PDB file of C-alpha atoms and ligand atoms in Angstrom:
ATOM      1  CA  MET Y   1     -15.265  -0.485  -8.316  1.00 95.00           C
ATOM      2  CA  ARG Y   2     -11.929  -0.658  -8.564  1.00 97.00           C
ATOM      3  CA  VAL Y   3      -9.138  -0.776  -6.023  1.00 98.00           C
ATOM      4  CA  VAL Y   4      -5.702  -0.751  -5.675  1.00 98.00           C
ATOM      5  CA  VAL Y   5      -4.409  -1.753  -1.698  1.00 98.00           C
ATOM      6  CA  SER Y   6      -0.681  -1.400  -0.764  1.00 98.00           C
ATOM      7  CA  ILE Y   7      -0.002  -4.179   2.818  1.00 98.00           C
ATOM      8  CA  GLY Y   8       3.281  -3.451   4.321  1.00 95.00           C
ATOM      9  CA  GLY Y   9       5.704  -6.267   4.770  1.00 94.00           C
ATOM     10  CA  SER Y  10       5.942  -6.459   8.229  1.00 92.00           C
ATOM     11  CA  VAL Y  11       1.635  -5.988   8.271  1.00 96.00           C
ATOM     12  CA  LEU Y  12       1.359  -8.818   5.841  1.00 97.00           C
ATOM     13  CA  ALA Y  13       3.302 -11.349   8.085  1.00 93.00           C
ATOM     14  CA  PRO Y  14       5.201  -9.715  10.490  1.00 92.00           C
ATOM     15  CA  ASP Y  15       7.112 -12.658  12.053  1.00 90.00           C
ATOM     16  CA  LEU Y  16       5.577 -14.611   8.911  1.00 93.00           C
ATOM     17  CA  ASP Y  17       3.079 -15.620  10.797  1.00 94.00           C
ATOM     18  CA  PRO Y  18       0.769 -17.835   8.752  1.00 96.00           C
ATOM     19  CA  ASP Y  19      -2.417 -16.566  10.333  1.00 97.00           C
ATOM     20  CA  ARG Y  20      -2.271 -12.472  10.098  1.00 97.00           C
ATOM     21  CA  VAL Y  21      -1.442 -14.060   5.881  1.00 97.00           C
ATOM     22  CA  ALA Y  22      -4.439 -15.601   5.604  1.00 98.00           C
ATOM     23  CA  ALA Y  23      -6.210 -13.395   7.501  1.00 98.00           C
ATOM     24  CA  TYR Y  24      -5.334 -10.610   4.458  1.00 98.00           C
ATOM     25  CA  ALA Y  25      -6.296 -13.030   1.568  1.00 98.00           C
ATOM     26  CA  GLU Y  26      -9.475 -13.402   3.426  1.00 98.00           C
ATOM     27  CA  ALA Y  27      -9.984  -9.701   3.835  1.00 98.00           C
ATOM     28  CA  VAL Y  28      -8.966  -9.036  -0.489  1.00 98.00           C
ATOM     29  CA  GLU Y  29     -11.703 -12.155  -1.268  1.00 98.00           C
ATOM     30  CA  HIS Y  30     -14.566  -9.976   0.920  1.00 97.00           C
ATOM     31  CA  VAL Y  31     -13.350  -7.097  -1.022  1.00 97.00           C
ATOM     32  CA  THR Y  32     -13.988  -8.755  -4.010  1.00 97.00           C
ATOM     33  CA  ALA Y  33     -17.050 -10.297  -3.482  1.00 97.00           C
ATOM     34  CA  GLY Y  34     -18.059  -6.742  -2.236  1.00 95.00           C
ATOM     35  CA  GLY Y  35     -17.873  -6.195  -5.720  1.00 95.00           C
ATOM     36  CA  CYS Y  36     -14.627  -4.897  -6.067  1.00 97.00           C
ATOM     37  CA  GLU Y  37     -11.505  -5.702  -8.829  1.00 98.00           C
ATOM     38  CA  ALA Y  38      -8.469  -5.444  -6.256  1.00 98.00           C
ATOM     39  CA  GLY Y  39      -5.195  -4.808  -7.037  1.00 98.00           C
ATOM     40  CA  VAL Y  40      -2.742  -6.054  -4.029  1.00 98.00           C
ATOM     41  CA  VAL Y  41       1.007  -4.585  -3.432  1.00 98.00           C
ATOM     42  CA  VAL Y  42       3.312  -6.578  -1.324  1.00 98.00           C
ATOM     43  CA  GLY Y  43       6.157  -5.261   0.574  1.00 97.00           C
ATOM     44  CA  GLY Y  44       9.299  -6.427   1.782  1.00 96.00           C
ATOM     45  CA  GLY Y  45       9.019  -6.106   5.417  1.00 93.00           C
ATOM     46  CA  GLY Y  46      11.491  -7.431   8.616  1.00 93.00           C
ATOM     47  CA  VAL Y  47      12.949  -9.258   5.633  1.00 93.00           C
ATOM     48  CA  ALA Y  48      13.790  -6.881   3.393  1.00 95.00           C
ATOM     49  CA  ARG Y  49      15.444  -4.528   6.254  1.00 94.00           C
ATOM     50  CA  GLU Y  50      17.271  -7.870   7.342  1.00 95.00           C
ATOM     51  CA  TYR Y  51      18.749  -8.819   3.665  1.00 96.00           C
ATOM     52  CA  ILE Y  52      19.504  -5.076   3.180  1.00 95.00           C
ATOM     53  CA  GLU Y  53      22.330  -4.980   6.548  1.00 95.00           C
ATOM     54  CA  THR Y  54      23.952  -8.299   6.181  1.00 96.00           C
ATOM     55  CA  ALA Y  55      24.110  -7.082   2.142  1.00 96.00           C
ATOM     56  CA  ARG Y  56      25.074  -3.562   3.067  1.00 95.00           C
ATOM     57  CA  ASP Y  57      27.889  -5.105   5.426  1.00 97.00           C
ATOM     58  CA  LEU Y  58      28.400  -7.168   2.379  1.00 97.00           C
ATOM     59  CA  GLY Y  59      29.828  -4.077   0.588  1.00 96.00           C
ATOM     60  CA  ALA Y  60      26.758  -3.854  -1.775  1.00 96.00           C
ATOM     61  CA  ASN Y  61      25.716  -0.776  -3.607  1.00 96.00           C
ATOM     62  CA  GLU Y  62      22.268   1.120  -3.397  1.00 95.00           C
ATOM     63  CA  VAL Y  63      20.719  -0.602  -6.354  1.00 96.00           C
ATOM     64  CA  GLU Y  64      22.510  -3.857  -5.472  1.00 96.00           C
ATOM     65  CA  LEU Y  65      20.863  -3.422  -1.583  1.00 96.00           C
ATOM     66  CA  ASP Y  66      16.901  -2.132  -3.720  1.00 96.00           C
ATOM     67  CA  GLN Y  67      17.581  -5.063  -5.907  1.00 97.00           C
ATOM     68  CA  LEU Y  68      17.432  -7.356  -2.649  1.00 96.00           C
ATOM     69  CA  GLY Y  69      14.362  -5.602  -1.422  1.00 97.00           C
ATOM     70  CA  ILE Y  70      12.519  -6.451  -4.583  1.00 97.00           C
ATOM     71  CA  GLY Y  71      13.127  -9.942  -4.417  1.00 97.00           C
ATOM     72  CA  THR Y  72      11.890  -9.450  -0.884  1.00 97.00           C
ATOM     73  CA  THR Y  73       8.727  -7.845  -1.756  1.00 98.00           C
ATOM     74  CA  ARG Y  74       7.926 -10.663  -3.885  1.00 98.00           C
ATOM     75  CA  LEU Y  75       7.954 -13.427  -1.920  1.00 97.00           C
ATOM     76  CA  ASN Y  76       5.954 -11.835   0.884  1.00 98.00           C
ATOM     77  CA  ALA Y  77       3.707 -11.701  -2.419  1.00 98.00           C
ATOM     78  CA  ARG Y  78       4.178 -14.920  -2.716  1.00 98.00           C
ATOM     79  CA  LEU Y  79       3.205 -15.631   0.456  1.00 98.00           C
ATOM     80  CA  LEU Y  80      -0.265 -14.181  -0.377  1.00 98.00           C
ATOM     81  CA  ILE Y  81      -0.723 -15.408  -3.449  1.00 98.00           C
ATOM     82  CA  ALA Y  82      -0.383 -18.833  -1.964  1.00 98.00           C
ATOM     83  CA  ALA Y  83      -3.271 -18.076   0.447  1.00 98.00           C
ATOM     84  CA  LEU Y  84      -4.826 -16.689  -2.171  1.00 98.00           C
ATOM     85  CA  ASP Y  85      -5.562 -20.621  -3.225  1.00 95.00           C
ATOM     86  CA  GLY Y  86      -6.204 -19.690  -7.425  1.00 96.00           C
ATOM     87  CA  ARG Y  87      -7.765 -16.159  -7.032  1.00 97.00           C
ATOM     88  CA  SER Y  88      -5.012 -13.926  -8.390  1.00 98.00           C
ATOM     89  CA  ASN Y  89      -2.182 -14.421 -10.588  1.00 98.00           C
ATOM     90  CA  LEU Y  90       0.567 -16.926 -10.409  1.00 98.00           C
ATOM     91  CA  SER Y  91       3.056 -15.515  -9.765  1.00 98.00           C
ATOM     92  CA  PRO Y  92       3.500 -11.294  -8.514  1.00 98.00           C
ATOM     93  CA  ALA Y  93       3.473  -9.501 -11.702  1.00 98.00           C
ATOM     94  CA  THR Y  94       7.060  -7.514 -12.108  1.00 98.00           C
ATOM     95  CA  GLY Y  95       5.020  -4.579 -14.385  1.00 98.00           C
ATOM     96  CA  TYR Y  96       2.383  -2.499 -14.227  1.00 98.00           C
ATOM     97  CA  ASP Y  97       0.484  -4.189 -17.945  1.00 98.00           C
ATOM     98  CA  GLU Y  98       1.263  -7.606 -16.402  1.00 98.00           C
ATOM     99  CA  ALA Y  99      -0.790  -6.480 -13.039  1.00 98.00           C
ATOM    100  CA  ALA Y 100      -3.047  -4.908 -15.026  1.00 98.00           C
ATOM    101  CA  ALA Y 101      -3.683  -7.817 -17.962  1.00 98.00           C
ATOM    102  CA  ALA Y 102      -4.147 -10.089 -14.491  1.00 98.00           C
ATOM    103  CA  LEU Y 103      -7.148  -7.833 -13.531  1.00 97.00           C
ATOM    104  CA  ARG Y 104      -9.134  -7.918 -17.128  1.00 97.00           C
ATOM    105  CA  ARG Y 105      -8.265 -11.625 -16.821  1.00 97.00           C
ATOM    106  CA  GLY Y 106     -10.952 -11.081 -13.180  1.00 97.00           C
ATOM    107  CA  GLU Y 107      -7.635 -11.974 -11.012  1.00 98.00           C
ATOM    108  CA  VAL Y 108      -7.272 -10.695  -8.118  1.00 98.00           C
ATOM    109  CA  SER Y 109      -3.192  -8.798  -9.019  1.00 98.00           C
ATOM    110  CA  VAL Y 110      -0.944  -9.405  -6.955  1.00 98.00           C
ATOM    111  CA  MET Y 111       2.991  -8.203  -7.323  1.00 98.00           C
ATOM    112  CA  GLY Y 112       6.211  -6.284  -5.142  1.00 98.00           C
ATOM    113  CA  GLY Y 113       8.266  -4.207  -5.614  1.00 98.00           C
ATOM    114  CA  VAL Y 114       9.607  -3.204  -9.210  1.00 98.00           C
ATOM    115  CA  THR Y 115      12.962  -0.786 -10.091  1.00 96.00           C
ATOM    116  CA  PRO Y 116      15.070   0.334  -7.542  1.00 96.00           C
ATOM    117  CA  GLY Y 117      15.053   4.164  -5.970  1.00 93.00           C
ATOM    118  CA  GLN Y 118      11.132   3.372  -4.844  1.00 94.00           C
ATOM    119  CA  THR Y 119       9.123   1.794  -2.565  1.00 95.00           C
ATOM    120  CA  THR Y 120       5.809  -0.175  -2.839  1.00 97.00           C
ATOM    121  CA  ASP Y 121       4.413   2.960  -1.729  1.00 97.00           C
ATOM    122  CA  ALA Y 122       5.340   4.479  -5.167  1.00 97.00           C
ATOM    123  CA  VAL Y 123       4.476   1.150  -7.112  1.00 98.00           C
ATOM    124  CA  ALA Y 124       1.110   1.122  -5.452  1.00 98.00           C
ATOM    125  CA  ALA Y 125       0.025   4.599  -6.727  1.00 98.00           C
ATOM    126  CA  ALA Y 126       1.817   3.929 -10.040  1.00 98.00           C
ATOM    127  CA  PHE Y 127      -0.492   0.879 -10.595  1.00 98.00           C
ATOM    128  CA  ALA Y 128      -3.268   2.615  -9.182  1.00 98.00           C
ATOM    129  CA  GLU Y 129      -3.115   5.379 -11.825  1.00 98.00           C
ATOM    130  CA  SER Y 130      -2.308   2.488 -14.977  1.00 98.00           C
ATOM    131  CA  VAL Y 131      -5.534   0.823 -13.995  1.00 98.00           C
ATOM    132  CA  ASP Y 132      -7.613   4.417 -13.407  1.00 97.00           C
ATOM    133  CA  ALA Y 133      -7.751   3.144 -10.096  1.00 97.00           C
ATOM    134  CA  ASP Y 134     -11.152   4.423  -7.866  1.00 97.00           C
ATOM    135  CA  LEU Y 135      -9.032   4.237  -4.707  1.00 98.00           C
ATOM    136  CA  LEU Y 136      -5.924   3.108  -3.345  1.00 98.00           C
ATOM    137  CA  VAL Y 137      -5.158   1.488   0.180  1.00 98.00           C
ATOM    138  CA  TYR Y 138      -1.789   1.716   2.080  1.00 98.00           C
ATOM    139  CA  ALA Y 139      -2.572  -1.069   5.207  1.00 98.00           C
ATOM    140  CA  THR Y 140       0.560   0.214   6.941  1.00 95.00           C
ATOM    141  CA  SER Y 141       1.877   0.127  10.476  1.00 91.00           C
ATOM    142  CA  ALA Y 142       1.132   3.873  11.252  1.00 89.00           C
ATOM    143  CA  ASP Y 143      -2.623   5.225  11.299  1.00 91.00           C
ATOM    144  CA  GLY Y 144      -3.269   7.710   9.372  1.00 95.00           C
ATOM    145  CA  VAL Y 145      -0.888  10.616   7.992  1.00 96.00           C
ATOM    146  CA  TYR Y 146       0.804  13.086  11.443  1.00 95.00           C
ATOM    147  CA  ASP Y 147       1.662  16.122  11.217  1.00 92.00           C
ATOM    148  CA  ALA Y 148       5.085  14.816  12.698  1.00 88.00           C
ATOM    149  CA  ASP Y 149       6.276  12.226  13.407  1.00 85.00           C
ATOM    150  CA  PRO Y 150       4.230  10.518  15.879  1.00 86.00           C
ATOM    151  CA  ASN Y 151       7.106   8.200  17.317  1.00 83.00           C
ATOM    152  CA  VAL Y 152       9.883  11.304  18.007  1.00 85.00           C
ATOM    153  CA  ASP Y 153       6.967  13.618  18.449  1.00 88.00           C
ATOM    154  CA  PRO Y 154       4.280  13.949  21.590  1.00 90.00           C
ATOM    155  CA  ASP Y 155       2.138  16.157  19.686  1.00 93.00           C
ATOM    156  CA  ALA Y 156       1.594  15.028  17.020  1.00 93.00           C
ATOM    157  CA  THR Y 157      -1.459  15.050  15.416  1.00 95.00           C
ATOM    158  CA  GLN Y 158      -3.210  13.011  12.483  1.00 96.00           C
ATOM    159  CA  PHE Y 159      -4.896  14.313  10.013  1.00 97.00           C
ATOM    160  CA  GLU Y 160      -8.685  13.089   9.332  1.00 97.00           C
ATOM    161  CA  SER Y 161      -8.351  14.042   6.090  1.00 97.00           C
ATOM    162  CA  MET Y 162      -5.985  15.864   3.728  1.00 98.00           C
ATOM    163  CA  SER Y 163      -5.369  17.265  -0.457  1.00 98.00           C
ATOM    164  CA  PRO Y 164      -2.622  15.570  -1.840  1.00 98.00           C
ATOM    165  CA  ALA Y 165      -0.944  18.618  -2.362  1.00 98.00           C
ATOM    166  CA  GLU Y 166      -0.923  18.330   1.446  1.00 97.00           C
ATOM    167  CA  LEU Y 167       0.093  14.952   1.557  1.00 97.00           C
ATOM    168  CA  VAL Y 168       3.023  16.139  -0.376  1.00 97.00           C
ATOM    169  CA  ASP Y 169       4.050  19.025   1.649  1.00 96.00           C
ATOM    170  CA  VAL Y 170       3.662  17.219   4.933  1.00 95.00           C
ATOM    171  CA  VAL Y 171       6.090  14.273   3.755  1.00 93.00           C
ATOM    172  CA  LEU Y 172       8.073  16.429   1.791  1.00 93.00           C
ATOM    173  CA  PRO Y 173      10.168  17.322   4.815  1.00 89.00           C
ATOM    174  CA  MET Y 174      10.107  13.545   6.903  1.00 84.00           C
ATOM    175  CA  SER Y 175      11.706  12.509   3.238  1.00 77.00           C
ATOM    176  CA  ARG Y 176      14.934  14.616   4.235  1.00 73.00           C
ATOM    177  CA  ASP Y 177      15.095  13.893   8.013  1.00 66.00           C
ATOM    178  CA  ALA Y 178      16.452  10.748   8.117  1.00 58.00           C
ATOM    179  CA  GLY Y 179      14.856   8.139  10.455  1.00 57.00           C
ATOM    180  CA  ALA Y 180      11.463  10.233   9.884  1.00 59.00           C
ATOM    181  CA  SER Y 181       8.899   7.617   9.008  1.00 76.00           C
ATOM    182  CA  ALA Y 182       6.960   9.436   6.544  1.00 86.00           C
ATOM    183  CA  PRO Y 183       3.282   6.953   5.895  1.00 90.00           C
ATOM    184  CA  VAL Y 184       4.008   7.131   2.619  1.00 94.00           C
ATOM    185  CA  ASP Y 185       6.629   7.450   0.160  1.00 93.00           C
ATOM    186  CA  LEU Y 186       7.194  11.390  -1.344  1.00 95.00           C
ATOM    187  CA  LEU Y 187       6.886  10.586  -4.846  1.00 96.00           C
ATOM    188  CA  ALA Y 188       4.206   7.855  -4.043  1.00 97.00           C
ATOM    189  CA  ALA Y 189       2.549  11.490  -2.778  1.00 97.00           C
ATOM    190  CA  LYS Y 190       3.402  13.095  -5.832  1.00 98.00           C
ATOM    191  CA  LEU Y 191       1.766  10.012  -8.273  1.00 98.00           C
ATOM    192  CA  ILE Y 192      -1.182  10.685  -5.643  1.00 98.00           C
ATOM    193  CA  ASP Y 193      -1.042  14.172  -6.126  1.00 98.00           C
ATOM    194  CA  ARG Y 194      -0.492  14.288 -10.126  1.00 97.00           C
ATOM    195  CA  ALA Y 195      -3.128  11.421 -10.639  1.00 97.00           C
ATOM    196  CA  GLY Y 196      -5.513  13.376  -8.123  1.00 97.00           C
ATOM    197  CA  ILE Y 197      -6.246   9.465  -6.546  1.00 97.00           C
ATOM    198  CA  ARG Y 198      -8.630   9.296  -3.924  1.00 98.00           C
ATOM    199  CA  SER Y 199      -6.926   7.601  -1.203  1.00 98.00           C
ATOM    200  CA  ILE Y 200      -6.500   6.539   2.439  1.00 98.00           C
ATOM    201  CA  VAL Y 201      -3.941   5.168   5.105  1.00 98.00           C
ATOM    202  CA  LEU Y 202      -4.928   3.353   7.493  1.00 98.00           C
ATOM    203  CA  ASP Y 203      -3.379   0.566  10.302  1.00 97.00           C
ATOM    204  CA  GLY Y 204      -3.609  -2.692   8.457  1.00 96.00           C
ATOM    205  CA  THR Y 205      -2.986  -4.252  12.147  1.00 96.00           C
ATOM    206  CA  ASP Y 206      -6.186  -5.445  11.432  1.00 96.00           C
ATOM    207  CA  PRO Y 207      -7.044  -6.951   7.424  1.00 97.00           C
ATOM    208  CA  ALA Y 208     -11.251  -6.263   8.678  1.00 97.00           C
ATOM    209  CA  ALA Y 209     -10.260  -2.583   8.753  1.00 97.00           C
ATOM    210  CA  VAL Y 210      -9.530  -2.776   4.800  1.00 98.00           C
ATOM    211  CA  VAL Y 211     -12.707  -4.449   4.427  1.00 98.00           C
ATOM    212  CA  ASP Y 212     -14.725  -1.327   6.161  1.00 97.00           C
ATOM    213  CA  ALA Y 213     -12.318   1.607   4.405  1.00 97.00           C
ATOM    214  CA  VAL Y 214     -12.760  -0.214   0.757  1.00 97.00           C
ATOM    215  CA  LEU Y 215     -16.444  -1.245   0.300  1.00 96.00           C
ATOM    216  CA  ARG Y 216     -17.968   1.441   2.684  1.00 95.00           C
ATOM    217  CA  GLY Y 217     -15.387   3.672   3.504  1.00 96.00           C
ATOM    218  CA  GLU Y 218     -15.386   2.982   7.285  1.00 96.00           C
ATOM    219  CA  HIS Y 219     -12.108   3.530   9.215  1.00 97.00           C
ATOM    220  CA  THR Y 220      -9.959   5.835  11.497  1.00 97.00           C
ATOM    221  CA  GLY Y 221      -7.065   6.402   9.450  1.00 98.00           C
ATOM    222  CA  THR Y 222      -6.743   9.770   6.840  1.00 98.00           C
ATOM    223  CA  ASP Y 223      -8.661  10.046   3.716  1.00 98.00           C
ATOM    224  CA  VAL Y 224      -6.437  11.790   1.533  1.00 98.00           C
ATOM    225  CA  ILE Y 225      -9.521  13.443  -0.840  1.00 98.00           C
ATOM    226  CA  PRO Y 226      -8.176  15.643  -3.979  1.00 97.00           C
ATOM    227  CA  THR Y 227     -10.049  18.666  -4.245  1.00 92.00           C
ATOM    228  CA  GLY Y 228     -13.578  18.256  -5.964  1.00 89.00           C
ATOM    229  CA  SER Y 229     -13.948  15.213  -6.902  1.00 89.00           C
ATOM    230  CA  ASP Y 230     -16.748  12.697  -4.777  1.00 86.00           C
ATOM    231  CA  GLU Y 231     -16.396   9.190  -2.613  1.00 88.00           C
ATOM    232  CA  PRO Y 232     -16.979   6.788  -4.483  1.00 88.00           C
ATOM    233  CA  ALA Y 233     -20.215   5.419  -5.434  1.00 84.00           C
ATOM    234  CA  HIS Y 234     -19.815   2.418  -4.478  1.00 85.00           C
ATOM    235  CA  TRP Y 235     -20.593   3.477  -0.476  1.00 88.00           C
ATOM    236  CA  ALA Y 236     -23.300   5.527  -0.506  1.00 83.00           C
ATOM    237  CA  ASP Y 237     -24.847   1.748  -2.460  1.00 82.00           C
ATOM    238  CA  ALA Y 238     -22.855  -0.248   0.468  1.00 79.00           C
ATOM    239  CA  ARG Y 239     -24.317   2.253   3.208  1.00 74.00           C
ATOM    240  CA  GLY Y 240     -28.041   1.462   1.162  1.00 76.00           C
ATOM    241  CA  GLU Y 241     -28.066   5.598   1.308  1.00 75.00           C
TER     242      GLU Y 241
HETATM  243  P1  UTP S 301       9.333  -1.588   0.703  1.00 84.82           P
HETATM  244  O1  UTP S 301       8.137  -0.850   0.181  1.00 84.82           O
HETATM  245  O2  UTP S 301       8.407  -2.726   1.953  1.00 84.82           O
HETATM  246  O3  UTP S 301      10.309  -0.757   1.349  1.00 84.82           O
HETATM  247  O4  UTP S 301      10.595  -1.949   0.007  1.00 84.82           O
HETATM  248  P2  UTP S 301       9.875   0.466   3.453  1.00 84.82           P
HETATM  249  O5  UTP S 301       8.793   1.390   2.566  1.00 84.82           O
HETATM  250  O6  UTP S 301      11.000   0.416   3.105  1.00 84.82           O
HETATM  251  O7  UTP S 301       9.334  -1.155   4.509  1.00 84.82           O
HETATM  252  P3  UTP S 301       8.042  -0.543   5.195  1.00 84.82           P
HETATM  253  O8  UTP S 301       7.040   0.184   4.809  1.00 84.82           O
HETATM  254  O9  UTP S 301       8.660   0.229   5.844  1.00 84.82           O
HETATM  255  O10 UTP S 301       7.958  -2.134   5.703  1.00 84.82           O
HETATM  256  C1  UTP S 301      11.137  -2.869   0.394  1.00 84.82           C
HETATM  257  C2  UTP S 301      12.599  -2.334  -0.173  1.00 84.82           C
HETATM  258  O11 UTP S 301      12.939  -3.426  -1.278  1.00 84.82           O
HETATM  259  C3  UTP S 301      13.429  -1.881  -2.626  1.00 84.82           C
HETATM  260  C4  UTP S 301      13.718  -0.698  -1.892  1.00 84.82           C
HETATM  261  O12 UTP S 301      15.148  -0.876  -1.013  1.00 84.82           O
HETATM  262  C5  UTP S 301      12.767  -0.791  -0.158  1.00 84.82           C
HETATM  263  O13 UTP S 301      13.630  -0.415   0.634  1.00 84.82           O
HETATM  264  N1  UTP S 301      12.223  -1.801  -3.304  1.00 84.82           N
HETATM  265  C6  UTP S 301      11.075  -1.998  -3.586  1.00 84.82           C
HETATM  266  C7  UTP S 301      12.849  -0.751  -4.400  1.00 84.82           C
HETATM  267  O14 UTP S 301      13.843  -0.692  -4.871  1.00 84.82           O
HETATM  268  N2  UTP S 301      11.728  -1.077  -5.559  1.00 84.82           N
HETATM  269  C8  UTP S 301      10.836  -1.315  -5.728  1.00 84.82           C
HETATM  270  O15 UTP S 301       9.950  -0.637  -6.511  1.00 84.82           O
HETATM  271  C9  UTP S 301       9.832  -1.352  -4.409  1.00 84.82           C
END
């Protein structure tokens, strides 16, 4: 089974905590030891926001800000690469072919952002599509997809499962509303819908949660299930069914 895991920067390295990065490297190793090829896309987190704020005050334009953001995603990706200790590509892939080539070599394929105008949510979806991944997992600071922003609306309800088209419908108004934080960005949702990628959005605070989700399909987040698709065969095998 081939999986792409998107790890938000603030989930991978809150306050640049080395223990969390090491725990994520261990989680990735469990996933590969469990029989998966793994691609990992790392986000920028708080470090990206700080750089972007400073550069915005200096008058940088949006593309320049995005380039700074991409730089920080690659810095974070290098932290994970360091913790993986030789089991991944040497440096973050800067494009999808390069990322796919690392998978072919049998390495964990780590990358950050690629191009201005998007976030690593979209990178993860495009990477998953480009390598025909069986599963895409978003390890985020939200514990799934809600019908409204749970930080703002106390009545927001979490979806246990939804179709990719429903994900697009949920994310669309959030992406128009400045300040509301969508669990994945609109471009990512559209790519998931277009390609029919089986996905999971879950709370990535505990890296072990990603292992359970990838290897057995067990999690408390939201399943995004393309219409008519079967669950990965790997899950039934892992559960001994
Ligand atoms: P993130 O993917 O971490 O953005 O990339 P985010 O969703 O804003 O972060 P979280 O999930 O809330 O922590 C950081 C920044 O890098 C730039 C964007 O400016 C983005 O906000 N970026 C990233 C790109 O321009 N292109 C990419 O492909 C990736």
